[in-house]
Short mmCIF file of C-alpha atoms in Angstrom, two decimals:
data_model
loop_
_atom_site.label_atom_id
_atom_site.label_comp_id
_atom_site.label_asym_id
_atom_site.label_seq_id
_atom_site.Cartn_x
_atom_site.Cartn_y
_atom_site.Cartn_z
CA MET G 206 40.18 -37.60 81.84
CA LEU G 207 40.73 -39.99 78.92
CA LYS G 208 43.89 -39.97 76.81
CA ASN G 209 41.94 -39.78 73.57
CA PRO G 210 38.34 -38.71 73.23
CA ILE G 211 36.18 -41.62 72.13
CA GLY G 212 33.83 -41.58 69.16
CA GLN G 213 33.31 -40.10 65.73
CA LYS G 214 32.34 -36.71 64.32
CA ARG G 215 29.47 -37.86 62.08
CA TRP G 216 26.50 -39.99 63.11
CA ALA G 217 23.12 -40.87 61.64
CA ILE G 218 19.84 -42.18 63.09
CA ALA G 219 17.58 -43.47 60.33
CA GLU G 220 14.60 -44.06 62.65
CA GLY G 221 12.71 -41.12 64.10
CA TYR G 222 9.11 -40.80 65.27
CA ILE G 223 7.69 -38.87 68.21
CA PRO G 224 4.37 -40.47 69.19
CA LYS G 225 1.44 -38.06 69.39
CA THR G 226 0.08 -39.27 72.67
CA SER G 227 1.30 -40.27 76.13
CA HIS G 228 0.21 -41.93 79.34
CA GLY G 229 1.63 -41.19 82.77
CA PRO G 230 3.14 -38.17 84.53
CA ALA G 231 5.05 -35.60 82.44
CA PRO G 232 7.86 -35.13 81.67
CA GLU G 233 9.21 -38.53 82.83
CA MET G 234 6.56 -40.60 81.07
CA THR G 235 5.89 -38.30 78.10
CA SER G 236 6.45 -40.10 74.78
CA HIS G 237 9.79 -38.84 73.55
CA GLU G 238 12.75 -39.52 71.33
CA THR G 239 16.25 -38.92 72.60
CA ALA G 240 19.74 -38.64 71.16
CA CYS G 241 22.17 -39.44 73.96
CA LEU G 242 25.36 -37.52 73.25
CA LEU G 243 28.63 -38.23 75.08
CA ASN G 244 31.58 -35.86 74.84
CA THR G 245 34.70 -37.33 76.48
CA SER G 246 37.01 -34.65 75.08
CA ASP G 247 38.44 -31.73 77.00
CA GLN G 248 36.69 -29.14 74.88
CA ALA G 249 33.03 -28.31 74.33
CA ALA G 250 31.48 -30.07 71.34
CA GLN G 251 29.63 -27.86 68.86
CA VAL G 252 26.93 -30.17 67.52
CA GLN G 253 24.74 -29.64 64.46
CA ILE G 254 21.67 -31.77 63.84
CA THR G 255 19.96 -31.99 60.45
CA VAL G 256 16.50 -33.57 60.35
CA TYR G 257 15.28 -35.45 57.26
CA PHE G 258 11.67 -36.14 56.29
CA SER G 259 9.92 -38.37 53.78
CA ASP G 260 8.17 -35.64 51.85
CA ARG G 261 10.03 -32.34 52.21
CA ASP G 262 13.51 -30.86 52.37
CA PRO G 263 15.71 -31.36 55.41
CA VAL G 264 15.48 -28.89 58.29
CA GLY G 265 18.45 -27.58 60.22
CA PRO G 266 20.95 -27.25 61.50
CA TYR G 267 19.80 -27.35 65.06
CA ARG G 268 22.77 -26.16 67.13
CA ILE G 269 23.65 -27.73 70.47
CA THR G 270 26.70 -27.46 72.72
CA VAL G 271 27.77 -30.44 74.80
CA PRO G 272 30.31 -29.26 77.38
CA ALA G 273 33.67 -30.99 77.83
CA ASN G 274 33.47 -34.27 79.73
CA ARG G 275 29.69 -34.25 79.84
CA THR G 276 26.78 -36.25 78.46
CA MET G 277 23.57 -34.67 77.17
CA HIS G 278 20.41 -36.72 76.66
CA LEU G 279 18.73 -34.48 74.13
CA ARG G 280 15.00 -34.87 73.54
CA PHE G 281 14.06 -34.19 69.93
CA ASN G 282 10.76 -32.96 71.42
CA ASP G 283 12.67 -29.99 72.85
CA LEU G 284 14.22 -28.79 69.57
CA ILE G 285 12.50 -25.56 68.49
CA ASP G 286 14.98 -23.57 66.41
CA PRO G 287 14.66 -23.41 63.40
CA GLU G 288 11.33 -25.21 63.97
CA PRO G 289 9.76 -27.91 66.20
CA ILE G 290 9.73 -31.49 64.89
CA PRO G 291 6.13 -32.48 64.20
CA LYS G 292 4.71 -35.40 66.19
CA GLY G 293 3.36 -38.50 64.47
CA THR G 294 5.74 -37.97 61.53
CA ASP G 295 8.55 -40.15 60.19
CA TYR G 296 11.94 -38.49 60.30
CA ALA G 297 15.66 -39.27 60.47
CA SER G 298 18.67 -37.29 61.65
CA VAL G 299 22.34 -36.63 61.01
CA ILE G 300 24.45 -35.44 63.93
CA GLU G 301 27.78 -33.73 63.28
CA ALA G 302 30.26 -32.46 65.86
CA ASP G 303 33.62 -30.71 65.76
CA VAL G 304 35.14 -33.19 68.22
CA PRO G 305 34.56 -36.96 68.52
CA ILE G 306 31.34 -37.86 70.32
CA VAL G 307 29.26 -41.01 70.86
CA VAL G 308 25.56 -41.09 69.94
CA GLN G 309 22.86 -43.51 71.08
CA HIS G 310 19.19 -43.34 70.10
CA THR G 311 16.32 -44.04 72.52
CA ARG G 312 12.53 -43.71 72.36
CA LEU G 313 9.96 -43.97 75.13
CA ASP G 314 6.59 -44.76 73.60
CA SER G 315 3.83 -44.28 76.16
CA ARG G 316 0.89 -44.28 73.78
CA GLN G 317 -0.39 -47.25 75.75
CA ASN G 318 -0.61 -47.79 79.48
CA ALA G 319 2.36 -50.11 79.23
CA ASN G 320 5.16 -48.03 77.78
CA ALA G 321 7.66 -49.40 75.27
CA LEU G 322 11.33 -48.51 75.15
CA ILE G 323 13.80 -48.92 72.31
CA THR G 324 17.46 -48.08 71.95
CA THR G 325 20.33 -48.57 69.53
CA ILE G 326 23.78 -47.25 68.93
CA ALA G 327 23.61 -44.76 66.05
CA TYR G 328 25.52 -45.25 62.78
CA ALA G 329 28.99 -43.69 62.96
CA THR G 330 31.37 -42.75 60.20
CA SER G 331 34.82 -41.23 60.00
CA GLU G 332 34.21 -39.85 56.51
CA MET C 40 39.50 -71.60 74.09
CA LEU C 41 39.49 -69.19 71.12
CA LYS C 42 42.59 -68.54 69.05
CA ASN C 43 42.25 -64.77 69.42
CA PRO C 44 40.24 -62.99 72.07
CA ILE C 45 37.34 -61.13 70.50
CA GLY C 46 36.54 -57.46 71.06
CA GLN C 47 38.11 -54.11 71.77
CA LYS C 48 39.73 -52.40 74.73
CA ARG C 49 37.64 -49.21 74.74
CA TRP C 50 33.85 -48.97 74.73
CA ALA C 51 31.26 -46.28 75.38
CA ILE C 52 27.56 -46.31 76.30
CA ALA C 53 26.01 -42.88 75.75
CA GLU C 54 22.66 -43.82 77.31
CA GLY C 55 22.39 -44.35 81.04
CA TYR C 56 19.45 -43.98 83.43
CA ILE C 57 18.50 -46.10 86.43
CA PRO C 58 14.74 -45.70 87.03
CA LYS C 59 13.82 -44.67 90.57
CA THR C 60 11.01 -47.14 91.02
CA SER C 61 10.25 -50.81 90.36
CA HIS C 62 7.43 -53.32 90.28
CA GLY C 63 7.80 -57.01 90.95
CA PRO C 64 10.06 -59.20 93.10
CA ALA C 65 13.64 -58.03 93.77
CA PRO C 66 16.30 -58.47 92.54
CA GLU C 67 15.04 -60.09 89.32
CA MET C 68 12.44 -57.44 88.54
CA THR C 69 14.19 -54.44 90.10
CA SER C 70 14.69 -51.64 87.57
CA HIS C 71 18.36 -51.83 86.63
CA GLU C 72 20.95 -50.98 84.03
CA THR C 73 23.54 -53.55 83.04
CA ALA C 74 26.82 -53.62 81.16
CA CYS C 75 27.29 -57.16 79.90
CA LEU C 76 31.04 -57.80 79.69
CA LEU C 77 32.52 -60.79 77.87
CA ASN C 78 36.17 -61.73 78.26
CA THR C 79 37.19 -64.49 75.83
CA SER C 80 40.88 -64.12 76.56
CA ASP C 81 42.99 -66.43 78.68
CA GLN C 82 43.81 -63.76 81.23
CA ALA C 83 41.67 -61.78 83.67
CA ALA C 84 40.49 -58.43 82.30
CA GLN C 85 41.14 -55.40 84.51
CA VAL C 86 38.23 -53.11 83.67
CA GLN C 87 37.87 -49.43 84.51
CA ILE C 88 34.54 -47.66 84.17
CA THR C 89 34.21 -43.86 84.06
CA VAL C 90 30.74 -42.40 84.51
CA TYR C 91 29.77 -39.09 82.84
CA PHE C 92 26.96 -36.77 83.90
CA SER C 93 25.19 -33.77 82.37
CA ASP C 94 26.02 -31.29 85.09
CA ARG C 95 29.16 -32.34 86.95
CA ASP C 96 32.58 -33.86 86.46
CA PRO C 97 32.98 -37.54 85.60
CA VAL C 98 33.25 -40.06 88.43
CA GLY C 99 35.62 -43.00 88.46
CA PRO C 100 37.30 -45.17 87.72
CA TYR C 101 35.18 -47.98 89.06
CA ARG C 102 37.43 -51.06 89.02
CA ILE C 103 36.13 -54.49 88.04
CA THR C 104 37.86 -57.75 87.23
CA VAL C 105 36.33 -60.12 84.69
CA PRO C 106 38.07 -63.50 84.98
CA ALA C 107 39.52 -65.27 81.93
CA ASN C 108 36.89 -66.96 79.75
CA ARG C 109 33.99 -65.54 81.72
CA THR C 110 31.11 -63.11 81.23
CA MET C 111 29.98 -60.63 83.86
CA HIS C 112 26.60 -58.93 83.68
CA LEU C 113 27.40 -55.90 85.79
CA ARG C 114 24.55 -53.88 87.25
CA PHE C 115 25.39 -50.19 87.46
CA ASN C 116 23.08 -50.21 90.50
CA ASP C 117 25.73 -52.26 92.31
CA LEU C 118 28.65 -49.88 91.76
CA ILE C 119 29.52 -48.19 95.05
CA ASP C 120 33.21 -47.27 94.98
CA PRO C 121 34.04 -44.37 94.56
CA GLU C 122 30.30 -43.55 94.90
CA PRO C 123 26.87 -45.00 93.99
CA ILE C 124 25.27 -43.83 90.74
CA PRO C 125 22.20 -41.76 91.60
CA LYS C 126 18.83 -43.03 90.37
CA GLY C 127 16.63 -40.95 88.08
CA THR C 128 19.70 -39.21 86.64
CA ASP C 129 21.05 -39.11 83.07
CA TYR C 130 24.53 -40.55 82.74
CA ALA C 131 26.86 -42.23 80.25
CA SER C 132 29.88 -44.48 80.62
CA VAL C 133 33.24 -45.37 79.15
CA ILE C 134 34.56 -48.88 79.73
CA GLU C 135 38.27 -49.61 79.29
CA ALA C 136 40.01 -52.96 79.67
CA ASP C 137 43.58 -54.18 79.39
CA VAL C 138 42.54 -57.07 77.12
CA PRO C 139 39.90 -57.15 74.38
CA ILE C 140 36.36 -57.51 75.69
CA VAL C 141 32.83 -57.21 74.26
CA VAL C 142 30.28 -54.87 75.87
CA GLN C 143 26.49 -54.85 75.51
CA HIS C 144 24.10 -52.48 77.31
CA THR C 145 20.74 -53.55 78.74
CA ARG C 146 18.10 -51.90 80.90
CA LEU C 147 15.08 -53.39 82.65
CA ASP C 148 12.59 -50.63 83.36
CA SER C 149 9.92 -51.87 85.76
CA ARG C 150 8.46 -48.49 86.71
CA GLN C 151 5.17 -49.81 85.37
CA ASN C 152 3.48 -53.14 85.90
CA ALA C 153 4.51 -54.12 82.39
CA ASN C 154 8.29 -53.92 82.35
CA ALA C 155 10.24 -52.63 79.36
CA LEU C 156 13.57 -53.98 78.18
CA ILE C 157 16.17 -52.37 75.92
CA THR C 158 19.53 -53.51 74.67
CA THR C 159 22.24 -52.46 72.24
CA ILE C 160 25.79 -53.28 71.45
CA ALA C 161 28.01 -50.54 72.92
CA TYR C 162 30.26 -48.33 70.78
CA ALA C 163 33.71 -49.87 70.35
CA THR C 164 36.96 -48.29 69.28
CA SER C 165 40.49 -49.48 68.74
CA GLU C 166 41.95 -46.01 69.36
CA MET H 85 22.45 -64.54 44.44
CA LEU H 86 24.74 -61.80 45.77
CA LYS H 87 28.15 -61.13 44.25
CA ASN H 88 29.88 -61.31 47.62
CA PRO H 89 28.48 -62.91 50.73
CA ILE H 90 27.82 -60.29 53.39
CA GLY H 91 29.07 -60.45 56.97
CA GLN H 92 31.92 -61.69 59.11
CA LYS H 93 33.14 -65.05 60.38
CA ARG H 94 33.33 -64.19 64.10
CA TRP H 95 30.58 -62.65 66.22
CA ALA H 96 29.90 -62.18 69.92
CA ILE H 97 26.77 -61.55 72.00
CA ALA H 98 27.70 -60.39 75.50
CA GLU H 99 24.11 -60.48 76.80
CA GLY H 100 22.38 -63.78 77.35
CA TYR H 101 19.57 -64.79 79.69
CA ILE H 102 16.67 -67.17 79.14
CA PRO H 103 13.85 -66.21 81.53
CA LYS H 104 12.56 -69.07 83.68
CA THR H 105 8.89 -68.36 83.18
CA SER H 106 6.47 -67.50 80.39
CA HIS H 107 2.94 -66.31 79.71
CA GLY H 108 0.93 -67.11 76.62
CA PRO H 109 0.71 -70.02 74.17
CA ALA H 110 3.89 -72.06 73.44
CA PRO H 111 6.06 -71.99 71.45
CA GLU H 112 5.25 -68.55 70.00
CA MET H 113 5.01 -66.77 73.34
CA THR H 114 7.53 -68.88 75.30
CA SER H 115 10.32 -66.74 76.77
CA HIS H 116 13.29 -67.34 74.53
CA GLU H 117 16.59 -66.01 73.28
CA THR H 118 17.44 -66.17 69.62
CA ALA H 119 20.52 -65.76 67.44
CA CYS H 120 19.30 -64.83 63.97
CA LEU H 121 21.87 -66.15 61.49
CA LEU H 122 21.93 -65.09 57.84
CA ASN H 123 24.05 -66.92 55.29
CA THR H 124 24.07 -65.14 51.92
CA SER H 125 26.85 -67.27 50.50
CA ASP H 126 26.47 -70.09 48.00
CA GLN H 127 27.76 -72.73 50.40
CA ALA H 128 26.44 -74.08 53.68
CA ALA H 129 27.86 -72.33 56.76
CA GLN H 130 29.32 -74.57 59.43
CA VAL H 131 28.67 -72.63 62.63
CA GLN H 132 30.18 -73.21 66.06
CA ILE H 133 28.74 -71.55 69.16
CA THR H 134 30.66 -71.30 72.43
CA VAL H 135 28.70 -70.30 75.52
CA TYR H 136 30.35 -68.37 78.38
CA PHE H 137 29.18 -68.19 81.97
CA SER H 138 30.01 -66.06 85.00
CA ASP H 139 31.15 -68.85 87.26
CA ARG H 140 32.34 -71.83 85.23
CA ASP H 141 34.24 -72.76 82.10
CA PRO H 142 32.76 -72.17 78.65
CA VAL H 143 30.62 -74.89 77.08
CA GLY H 144 30.76 -75.87 73.44
CA PRO H 145 31.06 -75.90 70.64
CA TYR H 146 27.44 -76.30 69.69
CA ARG H 147 27.46 -77.18 65.97
CA ILE H 148 24.86 -75.79 63.57
CA THR H 149 24.61 -75.79 59.79
CA VAL H 150 22.95 -72.87 58.02
CA PRO H 151 22.30 -73.85 54.40
CA ALA H 152 23.42 -71.65 51.50
CA ASN H 153 21.18 -68.62 50.92
CA ARG H 154 19.13 -69.24 54.04
CA THR H 155 18.45 -67.63 57.39
CA MET H 156 18.11 -69.56 60.64
CA HIS H 157 16.56 -68.02 63.74
CA LEU H 158 18.17 -70.26 66.32
CA ARG H 159 16.65 -70.43 69.80
CA PHE H 160 19.29 -70.92 72.47
CA ASN H 161 16.51 -72.78 74.34
CA ASP H 162 16.79 -75.52 71.71
CA LEU H 163 20.54 -76.16 72.07
CA ILE H 164 21.05 -79.51 73.79
CA ASP H 165 24.41 -80.90 72.67
CA PRO H 166 26.81 -80.84 74.53
CA GLU H 167 24.29 -79.65 77.19
CA PRO H 168 21.17 -77.44 77.54
CA ILE H 169 21.69 -73.82 78.57
CA PRO H 170 20.23 -73.36 82.05
CA LYS H 171 17.35 -70.88 82.43
CA GLY H 172 17.61 -67.88 84.73
CA THR H 173 21.39 -67.79 84.29
CA ASP H 174 23.64 -65.07 82.86
CA TYR H 175 25.58 -66.18 79.81
CA ALA H 176 27.24 -64.84 76.66
CA SER H 177 28.14 -66.41 73.34
CA VAL H 178 30.69 -66.43 70.54
CA ILE H 179 29.54 -67.52 67.11
CA GLU H 180 32.08 -68.62 64.50
CA ALA H 181 31.41 -69.69 60.92
CA ASP H 182 33.54 -70.88 58.01
CA VAL H 183 31.88 -68.41 55.62
CA PRO H 184 30.73 -64.82 56.28
CA ILE H 185 27.38 -64.61 58.09
CA VAL H 186 25.35 -61.88 59.81
CA VAL H 187 24.18 -62.31 63.42
CA GLN H 188 21.43 -60.47 65.29
CA HIS H 189 20.37 -61.13 68.88
CA THR H 190 16.73 -61.09 70.04
CA ARG H 191 14.94 -62.01 73.27
CA LEU H 192 11.24 -62.41 73.98
CA ASP H 193 10.65 -62.02 77.69
CA SER H 194 7.14 -63.15 78.59
CA ARG H 195 7.60 -63.41 82.35
CA GLN H 196 4.81 -60.88 82.63
CA ASN H 197 1.48 -60.69 80.84
CA ALA H 198 2.86 -57.91 78.69
CA ASN H 199 5.87 -59.38 76.94
CA ALA H 200 9.06 -57.43 76.31
CA LEU H 201 11.22 -57.72 73.21
CA ILE H 202 14.83 -56.67 72.69
CA THR H 203 17.17 -56.89 69.74
CA THR H 204 20.62 -55.74 68.68
CA ILE H 205 23.12 -56.46 66.00
CA ALA H 206 25.85 -58.65 67.48
CA TYR H 207 29.51 -57.59 67.67
CA ALA H 208 31.41 -58.59 64.53
CA THR H 209 35.12 -58.91 63.94
CA SER H 210 37.31 -59.84 61.02
CA GLU H 211 40.16 -60.97 63.30
CA MET W 69 23.10 -30.51 52.16
CA LEU W 70 25.97 -32.59 53.55
CA LYS W 71 29.44 -32.54 52.00
CA ASN W 72 29.56 -36.34 51.76
CA PRO W 73 26.58 -38.62 51.89
CA ILE W 74 26.66 -40.78 55.00
CA GLY W 75 26.36 -44.55 55.04
CA GLN W 76 27.13 -47.66 53.06
CA LYS W 77 25.75 -49.36 49.96
CA ARG W 78 25.17 -52.83 51.43
CA TRP W 79 23.24 -53.66 54.59
CA ALA W 80 21.76 -56.77 56.18
CA ILE W 81 19.06 -57.41 58.79
CA ALA W 82 19.27 -60.98 60.08
CA GLU W 83 16.06 -60.73 62.13
CA GLY W 84 12.70 -60.57 60.39
CA TYR W 85 9.23 -61.61 61.55
CA ILE W 86 5.87 -59.94 60.93
CA PRO W 87 3.48 -60.99 63.71
CA LYS W 88 0.19 -62.46 62.51
CA THR W 89 -2.06 -60.52 64.84
CA SER W 90 -2.48 -56.98 66.15
CA HIS W 91 -4.28 -54.94 68.78
CA GLY W 92 -5.25 -51.30 68.42
CA PRO W 93 -6.21 -48.98 65.55
CA ALA W 94 -4.70 -49.62 62.08
CA PRO W 95 -2.37 -48.68 60.56
CA GLU W 96 -0.57 -46.99 63.48
CA MET W 97 -0.85 -49.95 65.86
CA THR W 98 -0.77 -52.76 63.29
CA SER W 99 2.07 -55.21 63.98
CA HIS W 100 4.73 -54.36 61.43
CA GLU W 101 8.39 -54.55 60.58
CA THR W 102 10.16 -51.52 59.18
CA ALA W 103 13.44 -50.76 57.43
CA CYS W 104 14.18 -47.10 58.03
CA LEU W 105 16.21 -45.87 55.05
CA LEU W 106 18.05 -42.53 55.04
CA ASN W 107 19.47 -41.05 51.85
CA THR W 108 21.58 -37.97 52.55
CA SER W 109 22.97 -37.80 49.03
CA ASP W 110 21.90 -35.37 46.32
CA GLN W 111 20.63 -38.12 44.04
CA ALA W 112 17.79 -40.60 44.34
CA ALA W 113 18.84 -43.98 45.78
CA GLN W 114 17.81 -47.03 43.79
CA VAL W 115 17.37 -49.69 46.47
CA GLN W 116 17.06 -53.45 46.00
CA ILE W 117 15.89 -55.69 48.83
CA THR W 118 16.41 -59.46 48.82
CA VAL W 119 14.47 -61.49 51.37
CA TYR W 120 15.87 -64.75 52.78
CA PHE W 121 13.90 -67.57 54.35
CA SER W 122 14.73 -70.65 56.40
CA ASP W 123 13.29 -73.22 54.04
CA ARG W 124 13.20 -71.86 50.49
CA ASP W 125 15.15 -69.76 48.01
CA PRO W 126 15.49 -65.99 48.47
CA VAL W 127 12.85 -63.73 46.93
CA GLY W 128 13.58 -60.45 45.18
CA PRO W 129 14.73 -58.01 44.38
CA TYR W 130 12.06 -55.69 45.69
CA ARG W 131 12.80 -52.30 44.08
CA ILE W 132 12.39 -49.05 46.01
CA THR W 133 13.45 -45.49 45.27
CA VAL W 134 14.40 -43.18 48.12
CA PRO W 135 14.53 -39.61 46.82
CA ALA W 136 17.57 -37.37 47.39
CA ASN W 137 17.75 -35.93 50.91
CA ARG W 138 14.82 -37.95 52.16
CA THR W 139 14.12 -40.75 54.62
CA MET W 140 11.71 -43.60 53.94
CA HIS W 141 10.38 -45.80 56.72
CA LEU W 142 9.50 -48.83 54.65
CA ARG W 143 7.12 -51.40 56.09
CA PHE W 144 7.96 -54.92 54.95
CA ASN W 145 4.20 -55.52 55.25
CA ASP W 146 3.73 -53.25 52.24
CA LEU W 147 6.10 -55.09 49.87
CA ILE W 148 4.06 -56.92 47.23
CA ASP W 149 6.19 -57.23 44.10
CA PRO W 150 7.45 -59.89 43.36
CA GLU W 151 5.34 -61.32 46.25
CA PRO W 152 4.08 -60.38 49.75
CA ILE W 153 6.17 -61.50 52.72
CA PRO W 154 4.17 -64.10 54.65
CA LYS W 155 3.25 -63.26 58.26
CA GLY W 156 4.35 -65.45 61.14
CA THR W 157 7.44 -66.57 59.19
CA ASP W 158 11.14 -66.15 59.97
CA TYR W 159 13.00 -64.13 57.35
CA ALA W 160 16.05 -61.90 56.89
CA SER W 161 16.93 -59.23 54.36
CA VAL W 162 19.79 -57.71 52.40
CA ILE W 163 19.43 -54.10 51.29
CA GLU W 164 21.61 -52.75 48.49
CA ALA W 165 21.67 -49.21 47.10
CA ASP W 166 23.57 -47.40 44.38
CA VAL W 167 24.47 -44.53 46.73
CA PRO W 168 25.38 -44.63 50.42
CA ILE W 169 22.38 -44.96 52.73
CA VAL W 170 21.79 -45.69 56.42
CA VAL W 171 19.48 -48.53 57.49
CA GLN W 172 17.81 -49.12 60.86
CA HIS W 173 15.45 -51.99 61.68
CA THR W 174 12.31 -51.59 63.82
CA ARG W 175 9.38 -53.83 64.72
CA LEU W 176 6.11 -52.99 66.45
CA ASP W 177 4.65 -56.16 67.92
CA SER W 178 1.05 -55.57 68.99
CA ARG W 179 0.03 -59.19 69.41
CA GLN W 180 -0.76 -58.30 73.00
CA ASN W 181 -2.61 -55.33 74.44
CA ALA W 182 0.72 -53.91 75.55
CA ASN W 183 2.74 -53.53 72.39
CA ALA W 184 6.47 -54.23 72.23
CA LEU W 185 8.97 -52.26 70.18
CA ILE W 186 12.47 -53.24 69.08
CA THR W 187 15.10 -51.46 67.02
CA THR W 188 18.72 -51.86 65.97
CA ILE W 189 21.11 -50.43 63.48
CA ALA W 190 21.47 -52.88 60.60
CA TYR W 191 24.78 -54.52 59.65
CA ALA W 192 26.69 -52.41 57.14
CA THR W 193 29.53 -53.36 54.84
CA SER W 194 31.63 -51.59 52.26
CA GLU W 195 32.41 -54.82 50.41
#
């Protein structure tokens, strides 16, 4: 649809933390962390996610396919292969794709009755 | 007013989600998602928005005009042509203009009594 | 203190909105919008802010000095010359300095008992 | 793990403010401000943080080591050498490393029963 796909092939999110507890009906109000991936190219994006921790070696890659001209709002909670991401643990992530994509980071924190939301564009690089 | 208009002609927002429900007086406290557009140039900006989904083809372009030296805080809720954006659905957007603009993304989520607000600069590219 | 001052001379914040109402003790909990300015250079930064609206011509410049090696968390609520920024009104801003600075945008929205906070890095350009 | 480490060597966060009060169990719900640091390189990152204030000279450097292939979510509350950062005070920070890193800024504000969360990518420069 677009002349040139928009984005970069390498992204990083230095913040990561899936709260242990939630309030409200699942799955909408379950505490979660999301990487919103947008693929505006005409081919499927093969995406690899590597997860970094504070006290052990990185885990990954987690492999995801974002179809052509689609967005995928990927919950880190749902990643299970090679292993689930533990809750209540600091982590960070690097997201690499074989076509340009755009990545935005969002967390819903419903540990309290009044949920909190955060979002930011991820860090992109062409290197 | 400014020597050179500030911004880029292509922007993307990978996160998009209009909550289904709201608390508080409309329209101020209605759950909504906004693209804040700033046109610092001396000519009107012709803006085209393409909306991406997870499970169907993109929709658009939605056509908007931002007058010279004006800002427009555009609610995605208000887009109706070619079709309204469904609530409670993951989406993403690409925003293209014929002059440089600046784009910032904001959501007011008033599903709960205590509303949540998020914002981020959108992803810009010169390509 | 730093070899090279960090930042850019031109910044834009497309989102702007000072809520009309507040809960909690002033001034800490007063609804407000802030431009956090950081000047890491060895000379004072002469800063000019231009404010854009949706339905009338831009207002400004507002003139601010950020001393060398200082940060200033400037509340838009406090700008009065050439005129106060009206509450409950959409606006945007362009921030220009004569030395490189860094700009971050924050809002405290205390319209409800549970306040909401948002922040984002502003859009920077070297042009 | 990655071919090229991702990030930059100089970052700035113009917003900084550690709320004076908190609600909820410590340390999880203590009001805090965090710099999330990600080091994807194969060598430890020697990080220096300089803290800027509105009314006095900068303090620092605070020296931190982020091991190779690790993330560190550093609470500004925990910095004590050369001196603790006062609560309820506006500040800003510059973060410099000897290898590329990625920096994201987060604050948990639990002054009220309903906590507020904010995050943004920091400002990066290659200069």
